[in-house]
Short mmCIF file of C-alpha atoms in Angstrom, two decimals:
data_model
loop_
_atom_site.label_atom_id
_atom_site.label_comp_id
_atom_site.label_asym_id
_atom_site.label_seq_id
_atom_site.Cartn_x
_atom_site.Cartn_y
_atom_site.Cartn_z
CA MET A 161 41.09 27.30 -31.78
CA ASN A 162 42.90 28.01 -35.03
CA ASN A 163 40.44 27.71 -37.90
CA ASN A 164 43.06 28.32 -40.58
CA ASN A 165 43.89 24.62 -40.89
CA ILE A 166 40.26 23.50 -41.18
CA PRO A 167 39.17 22.83 -44.78
CA LYS A 168 36.17 24.85 -45.85
CA ILE A 169 33.06 22.85 -46.66
CA ASP A 170 29.59 23.94 -47.68
CA GLU A 171 26.15 22.50 -46.93
CA ILE A 172 26.36 20.05 -49.82
CA ASP A 173 29.71 18.69 -48.58
CA ALA A 174 28.25 18.40 -45.08
CA THR A 175 25.19 16.58 -46.41
CA ILE A 176 27.37 14.11 -48.31
CA ILE A 177 29.34 13.39 -45.14
CA LYS A 178 26.14 13.00 -43.12
CA MET A 179 24.61 10.57 -45.60
CA LEU A 180 27.74 8.43 -45.75
CA LEU A 181 28.18 8.39 -41.99
CA ALA A 182 24.66 6.98 -41.84
CA GLU A 183 25.33 4.38 -44.59
CA SER A 184 28.65 4.28 -46.42
CA ARG A 185 27.25 2.26 -49.33
CA THR A 186 24.77 4.99 -50.25
CA SER A 187 25.06 5.41 -54.02
CA PHE A 188 26.31 8.62 -55.58
CA THR A 189 23.03 8.63 -57.51
CA ASP A 190 20.99 8.80 -54.29
CA ILE A 191 23.32 11.42 -52.84
CA GLY A 192 23.01 13.50 -56.00
CA LYS A 193 19.22 13.42 -55.80
CA ALA A 194 19.27 14.46 -52.14
CA CYS A 195 21.66 17.34 -52.86
CA ASN A 196 20.15 18.27 -56.24
CA ILE A 197 23.48 17.89 -58.03
CA THR A 198 24.82 15.49 -60.66
CA VAL A 199 26.51 12.16 -59.95
CA GLY A 200 29.70 13.62 -61.41
CA ALA A 201 29.54 16.53 -58.97
CA VAL A 202 29.09 14.12 -56.06
CA ARG A 203 32.09 12.09 -57.22
CA MET A 204 34.29 15.19 -57.47
CA ARG A 205 33.29 16.42 -54.02
CA TYR A 206 33.83 12.97 -52.53
CA LYS A 207 37.35 12.73 -53.95
CA ARG A 208 38.12 16.22 -52.63
CA LEU A 209 36.88 15.31 -49.14
CA TRP A 210 39.29 12.36 -49.21
CA LYS A 211 42.15 14.47 -50.54
CA GLU A 212 41.65 17.04 -47.78
CA GLY A 213 41.67 14.29 -45.16
CA ILE A 214 38.14 14.94 -43.95
CA ILE A 215 37.09 11.44 -44.98
CA ASN A 216 39.76 8.83 -44.22
CA GLY A 217 38.04 5.47 -44.34
CA GLU A 218 35.09 3.35 -45.46
CA VAL A 219 34.37 0.62 -42.94
CA MET A 220 31.85 -1.80 -41.54
CA LEU A 221 31.91 -2.05 -37.77
CA VAL A 222 32.21 -5.59 -36.42
CA ASN A 223 30.04 -7.02 -33.63
CA PRO A 224 32.54 -8.98 -31.47
CA HIS A 225 29.75 -10.79 -29.61
CA CYS A 226 28.95 -12.69 -32.82
CA LEU A 227 32.52 -14.00 -32.79
CA GLY A 228 32.25 -15.40 -29.27
CA ILE A 229 33.71 -12.37 -27.47
CA ARG A 230 31.39 -11.81 -24.52
CA HIS A 231 33.08 -8.89 -22.80
CA ILE A 232 35.23 -5.90 -23.72
CA VAL A 233 37.08 -4.53 -20.69
CA ASP A 234 38.98 -1.25 -20.43
CA LEU A 235 42.15 -1.49 -18.35
CA GLY A 236 43.44 1.69 -16.70
CA ILE A 237 47.03 1.18 -15.57
CA VAL A 238 48.73 3.46 -13.05
CA THR A 239 52.50 3.69 -12.60
CA GLU A 240 55.10 6.33 -11.79
CA PRO A 241 56.19 8.52 -14.74
CA GLU A 242 59.78 7.36 -14.41
CA ASP A 243 58.66 3.72 -14.73
CA GLU A 244 56.61 4.13 -17.91
CA GLU A 245 59.25 2.76 -20.29
CA GLU A 246 59.74 -0.35 -18.17
CA VAL A 247 55.99 -0.93 -17.82
CA ALA A 248 55.55 -0.44 -21.59
CA ARG A 249 58.07 -3.23 -22.21
CA TYR A 250 56.24 -5.40 -19.68
CA LEU A 251 52.91 -4.86 -21.46
CA GLU A 252 54.53 -5.91 -24.74
CA GLY A 253 54.73 -9.44 -23.35
CA LYS A 254 51.08 -9.56 -22.29
CA PRO A 255 49.01 -10.70 -25.29
CA TYR A 256 45.71 -10.15 -23.49
CA VAL A 257 46.29 -6.36 -23.34
CA SER A 258 45.49 -4.62 -26.63
CA GLN A 259 44.62 -1.21 -28.13
CA VAL A 260 47.04 0.45 -25.69
CA ILE A 261 47.35 4.23 -25.57
CA LYS A 262 49.37 6.41 -23.18
CA HIS A 263 48.17 9.12 -20.84
CA LEU A 264 44.38 9.02 -20.69
CA GLY A 265 42.85 10.86 -17.76
CA ASN A 266 44.49 9.66 -14.54
CA TYR A 267 46.11 6.65 -16.21
CA ASN A 268 49.60 6.21 -17.60
CA PHE A 269 48.37 3.45 -19.92
CA TYR A 270 44.89 2.57 -21.09
CA GLY A 271 44.18 -0.65 -22.92
CA LYS A 272 41.51 -3.22 -23.66
CA ALA A 273 40.95 -6.92 -23.18
CA ALA A 274 38.57 -8.98 -25.32
CA LEU A 275 37.28 -11.87 -23.22
CA ARG A 276 35.22 -14.94 -23.96
CA ASP A 277 34.90 -15.58 -20.23
CA LEU A 278 34.69 -12.78 -17.65
CA ASN A 279 36.29 -15.07 -15.06
CA LYS A 280 39.58 -14.42 -16.85
CA LEU A 281 39.50 -10.77 -15.78
CA SER A 282 40.63 -11.36 -12.20
CA GLU A 283 43.57 -13.42 -13.51
CA ILE A 284 44.55 -10.57 -15.83
CA VAL A 285 44.43 -7.93 -13.10
CA GLU A 286 46.40 -10.13 -10.68
CA ASP A 287 49.00 -10.87 -13.35
CA LEU A 288 49.48 -7.18 -14.18
CA GLU A 289 49.69 -6.14 -10.54
CA LEU A 290 52.41 -8.73 -9.90
CA ASN A 291 54.70 -6.18 -11.52
CA PRO A 292 55.93 -3.96 -8.66
CA LYS A 293 56.12 -1.00 -11.05
CA ILE A 294 52.35 -1.13 -11.61
CA ALA A 295 50.60 0.58 -8.71
CA ARG A 296 47.02 -0.20 -9.71
CA VAL A 297 44.84 -1.57 -12.49
CA ASP A 298 41.28 -0.27 -12.74
CA THR A 299 38.70 -2.04 -14.89
CA LEU A 300 35.67 -0.80 -16.79
CA ILE A 301 33.51 -3.62 -18.14
CA TRP A 302 31.40 -2.88 -21.21
CA ALA A 303 27.86 -4.22 -20.94
CA GLU A 304 27.83 -4.43 -24.75
CA ALA A 305 30.12 -3.55 -27.64
CA VAL A 306 27.63 -2.89 -30.44
CA ASN A 307 25.33 0.06 -31.17
CA VAL A 308 27.47 2.31 -28.98
CA GLU A 309 28.48 4.94 -31.57
CA PHE A 310 26.15 7.59 -32.98
CA PRO A 311 27.86 9.22 -35.97
CA GLU A 312 24.74 11.03 -37.14
CA ASN A 313 24.73 12.98 -33.86
CA LEU A 314 27.92 14.81 -34.90
CA VAL A 315 27.14 18.39 -35.95
CA ILE A 316 28.82 19.10 -39.28
CA LYS A 317 28.85 22.82 -39.98
CA PRO A 318 27.48 24.72 -41.79
CA LEU A 319 24.50 22.41 -41.19
CA PRO A 320 22.68 23.38 -37.97
CA PRO A 321 22.40 21.11 -34.89
CA SER A 322 18.80 20.45 -35.90
CA SER A 323 20.16 18.43 -38.85
CA CYS A 324 21.23 15.70 -36.43
CA LYS A 325 19.11 12.58 -36.25
CA ILE A 326 17.28 12.17 -32.94
CA TYR A 327 18.30 8.78 -31.62
CA LYS A 328 16.60 6.58 -29.09
CA ARG A 329 18.32 4.02 -26.93
CA PRO A 330 19.08 0.93 -29.05
CA ALA A 331 17.65 -2.44 -28.10
CA LEU A 332 19.74 -4.31 -25.55
CA THR A 333 22.35 -6.66 -26.98
CA ASN A 334 22.31 -10.29 -25.96
CA ILE A 335 25.99 -10.87 -25.22
CA ASP A 336 25.24 -14.51 -24.41
CA GLN A 337 23.92 -15.21 -27.88
CA ALA A 338 25.44 -18.24 -29.53
CA GLN A 339 28.46 -17.53 -31.70
CA ILE A 340 27.16 -17.29 -35.25
CA GLU A 341 28.24 -19.87 -37.78
CA ILE A 342 30.21 -18.34 -40.63
CA ASP A 343 32.21 -20.22 -43.22
CA ASP A 344 35.40 -19.20 -45.00
CA ILE A 345 33.51 -17.30 -47.71
CA ASP A 346 31.49 -15.34 -45.12
CA ARG A 347 34.66 -14.44 -43.28
CA LYS A 348 36.47 -13.31 -46.42
CA ILE A 349 33.54 -11.11 -47.45
CA ALA A 350 33.37 -9.63 -43.94
CA VAL A 351 37.12 -8.90 -43.93
CA ILE A 352 36.91 -7.09 -47.28
CA LEU A 353 33.90 -5.00 -46.28
CA SER A 354 35.19 -4.20 -42.79
CA LYS A 355 38.21 -2.56 -44.42
CA SER A 356 36.56 -1.12 -47.54
CA SER A 357 32.79 -0.99 -47.16
CA ARG A 358 32.04 0.55 -50.58
CA THR A 359 33.71 -2.29 -52.48
CA PRO A 360 31.31 -3.31 -55.28
CA PHE A 361 29.74 -6.76 -54.92
CA ARG A 362 30.94 -7.67 -58.42
CA GLN A 363 34.54 -6.91 -57.42
CA ILE A 364 34.23 -9.09 -54.30
CA ALA A 365 32.76 -11.89 -56.41
CA GLN A 366 35.68 -11.75 -58.85
CA GLU A 367 38.22 -11.72 -56.03
CA LEU A 368 36.67 -14.75 -54.32
CA ASN A 369 35.70 -16.57 -57.54
CA ILE A 370 32.02 -16.78 -56.65
CA SER A 371 28.86 -15.29 -58.16
CA THR A 372 27.70 -11.76 -57.47
CA LYS A 373 24.36 -13.22 -56.35
CA THR A 374 26.15 -15.28 -53.70
CA VAL A 375 27.98 -12.19 -52.43
CA ILE A 376 24.71 -10.26 -52.11
CA GLN A 377 23.02 -13.13 -50.26
CA ARG A 378 25.95 -13.51 -47.86
CA TYR A 379 26.13 -9.73 -47.37
CA LYS A 380 22.49 -9.53 -46.31
CA LYS A 381 23.06 -12.27 -43.74
CA LEU A 382 26.23 -10.64 -42.38
CA ARG A 383 24.53 -7.25 -42.00
CA GLU A 384 21.90 -8.75 -39.69
CA TYR A 385 24.36 -9.55 -36.91
CA LEU A 386 28.10 -9.49 -37.64
CA LEU A 387 28.37 -6.18 -39.53
CA PRO A 388 25.70 -3.98 -37.94
CA ARG A 389 26.92 -0.59 -39.19
CA SER A 390 28.33 0.57 -42.51
CA THR A 391 29.93 4.01 -42.28
CA ILE A 392 32.74 6.24 -43.41
CA THR A 393 35.35 7.42 -40.94
CA VAL A 394 36.20 11.10 -40.69
CA ASP A 395 38.87 13.20 -39.04
CA PRO A 396 36.88 15.31 -36.54
CA ASN A 397 39.81 17.72 -36.29
CA LYS A 398 39.20 18.67 -39.94
CA LEU A 399 35.58 19.42 -39.00
CA GLY A 400 36.58 21.79 -36.21
CA TYR A 401 36.58 19.41 -33.23
CA LYS A 402 39.78 19.62 -31.20
CA ALA A 403 38.96 17.72 -28.02
CA LEU A 404 37.03 14.71 -26.80
CA ALA A 405 35.33 14.72 -23.42
CA GLY A 406 34.97 11.30 -21.81
CA LEU A 407 32.41 11.18 -19.00
CA ILE A 408 31.98 8.30 -16.56
CA VAL A 409 28.41 8.60 -15.35
CA LYS A 410 26.60 7.10 -12.37
CA LEU A 411 22.80 7.10 -12.25
CA THR A 412 20.97 7.76 -9.01
CA ASN A 413 18.21 5.40 -10.15
CA ARG A 414 18.97 2.72 -12.74
CA SER A 415 15.28 2.26 -13.49
CA LYS A 416 15.57 5.60 -15.33
CA MET A 417 18.32 4.27 -17.63
CA THR A 418 16.34 4.46 -20.88
CA GLU A 419 14.98 7.94 -20.13
CA ILE A 420 18.41 9.31 -19.22
CA TYR A 421 20.08 7.56 -22.17
CA ASN A 422 17.61 9.22 -24.56
CA GLN A 423 18.12 12.64 -22.96
CA LEU A 424 21.88 12.31 -23.40
CA LEU A 425 21.36 11.55 -27.08
CA GLU A 426 19.47 14.83 -27.44
CA ILE A 427 22.72 16.70 -26.69
CA PRO A 428 24.50 17.56 -29.97
CA ASN A 429 27.90 15.89 -30.45
CA VAL A 430 27.29 13.07 -27.97
CA ILE A 431 28.83 10.49 -30.26
CA VAL A 432 29.41 7.48 -27.99
CA ILE A 433 27.41 5.97 -25.14
CA ILE A 434 28.57 2.67 -23.65
CA ARG A 435 26.69 0.93 -20.87
CA ILE A 436 29.15 -0.31 -18.27
CA LEU A 437 28.91 -2.65 -15.30
CA GLY A 438 29.89 -2.02 -11.70
CA GLN A 439 30.18 1.24 -9.77
CA TYR A 440 29.35 3.37 -12.83
CA ASP A 441 26.65 2.99 -15.45
CA LEU A 442 27.58 4.88 -18.63
CA TRP A 443 30.66 5.98 -20.53
CA VAL A 444 29.79 9.01 -22.67
CA CYS A 445 31.99 10.71 -25.28
CA ILE A 446 31.31 14.23 -26.54
CA ALA A 447 33.09 16.01 -29.41
CA LEU A 448 34.21 19.53 -28.44
CA GLU A 449 35.24 22.42 -30.67
CA ASP A 450 37.20 23.82 -27.75
CA ILE A 451 37.40 23.45 -23.98
CA ASP A 452 34.93 26.29 -23.43
CA LYS A 453 32.23 24.14 -25.03
CA MET A 454 32.46 21.87 -21.99
CA PHE A 455 30.73 24.54 -19.93
CA GLU A 456 27.74 24.41 -22.29
CA VAL A 457 27.74 20.62 -22.05
CA ARG A 458 27.75 20.77 -18.26
CA GLN A 459 24.72 23.06 -18.32
CA LYS A 460 22.84 20.53 -20.45
CA LEU A 461 23.92 17.65 -18.20
CA ASN A 462 22.75 19.52 -15.11
CA LYS A 463 19.25 19.62 -16.58
CA ILE A 464 19.06 15.81 -16.71
CA SER A 465 17.49 14.48 -13.55
CA GLY A 466 19.05 11.33 -12.13
CA LEU A 467 22.72 11.94 -12.97
CA ASP A 468 25.39 12.09 -10.32
CA LYS A 469 28.22 14.52 -11.05
CA PRO A 470 30.24 12.72 -13.76
CA GLU A 471 33.98 12.21 -13.77
CA VAL A 472 35.41 13.95 -16.84
CA ALA A 473 38.61 13.35 -18.81
CA ILE A 474 39.34 15.69 -21.74
CA THR A 475 41.79 14.44 -24.35
CA PRO A 476 42.91 15.55 -27.82
CA MET A 477 40.48 14.52 -30.53
CA VAL A 478 41.18 11.26 -32.35
CA LYS A 479 42.12 11.48 -36.01
CA SER A 480 39.71 8.81 -37.25
CA TRP A 481 36.15 8.24 -36.08
CA PRO A 482 33.93 6.21 -35.65
CA LEU A 483 36.47 3.98 -33.95
CA HIS A 484 37.03 0.71 -35.78
CA LEU A 485 38.16 -1.49 -32.89
CA PHE A 486 37.14 -5.04 -33.62
CA SER A 487 37.79 -5.80 -37.30
CA SER A 488 41.00 -7.72 -36.48
CA LEU A 489 38.90 -10.31 -34.61
CA LEU A 490 37.67 -11.56 -38.00
CA GLU A 491 41.18 -12.86 -38.68
CA SER A 492 42.72 -13.34 -35.24
CA GLU A 493 41.87 -13.99 -31.60
CA ALA A 494 43.60 -10.75 -30.61
CA MET A 495 43.21 -7.05 -31.31
CA PRO A 496 46.28 -4.97 -32.24
CA LYS A 497 48.62 -4.23 -29.35
CA TYR A 498 48.46 -0.48 -29.91
CA TYR A 499 45.54 1.66 -31.00
CA GLU A 500 46.13 3.04 -34.50
CA GLU A 501 44.19 6.23 -35.15
CA LYS A 502 44.35 5.88 -38.94
CA GLN A 503 42.58 2.83 -40.28
CA GLY A 504 44.45 2.42 -43.54
CA LYS A 505 43.79 5.46 -45.66
CA LYS A 506 43.53 4.79 -49.37
CA SER A 507 42.52 6.45 -52.58
CA ALA A 508 38.93 7.44 -53.20
CA ASN A 509 39.17 6.38 -56.84
CA ASN A 510 37.01 3.59 -58.24
CA ARG A 511 34.45 3.78 -55.47
CA LYS A 512 31.05 2.15 -55.75
CA LYS A 513 28.79 4.57 -57.63
#
């Protein structure tokens, strides 16, 4: 790994990133107190972290279940290499396939479907496989699409691994919960914050021609269900992480799910765990500084009783994380056709203090 292109950060920079990954609306005043520096010094460091591309977004993650989306399904599409262009054109005409990327693991294309009714899945698979150029479509059904990312488990050097928060398995999500009732004002506030989570309440109030008090009241309600996490996004490559290991895990005994889940979260840089339905039980993502780190990860996995040997796919690291997959559902029934790694980078000026 070439470290020459990695910006140098110190413990204060790392602490700022950690605090904002945990809650992007943390005030510069609170950060300054935690780091024992002035508000002005925090502001200067924050702007520099943006300029260097380490921080590249301020977002609120959207809970799609609150919008009536019951199931997120990964679609792994297999074709011959010489047929990829034709299949790509075919997928363009299929509105139910979104967030498409090429070449993930054993798949030529990997996309997602957001479904209100799981019965639609068989129709989707049959429709795709009608194309003679598509050899096979594999599906991976998410058991839930909220509380699956753990940004505070990312080790940000020079802070030690012990600086990571020790997570426990989140409470199960009720995917059958009734779609929450939100009006036009709620939706507009959610759209603004999902794209720019540090936007001051007063600025939102002026934009929507309502009182600041109303914005704060609506915000508190939205944070309970629709906007469960407020975070910055970072470029893990700029923090020294060059690869992402995706593990599909099967448990030998599902009654041990909580215990195994918690043991996985004790492994540094386990940043995503998604419960899945069917033959496998968990989809786990681990940030790697280099491929050699996978050997250390395997040693830790081997110490967890109840895990079958996982299937592993190692891919280049994404350029923006946590992933911000579902914000478009606030404004549309569909997610973007292709996965965009950058979520709309903008200036760090005029941030909420």
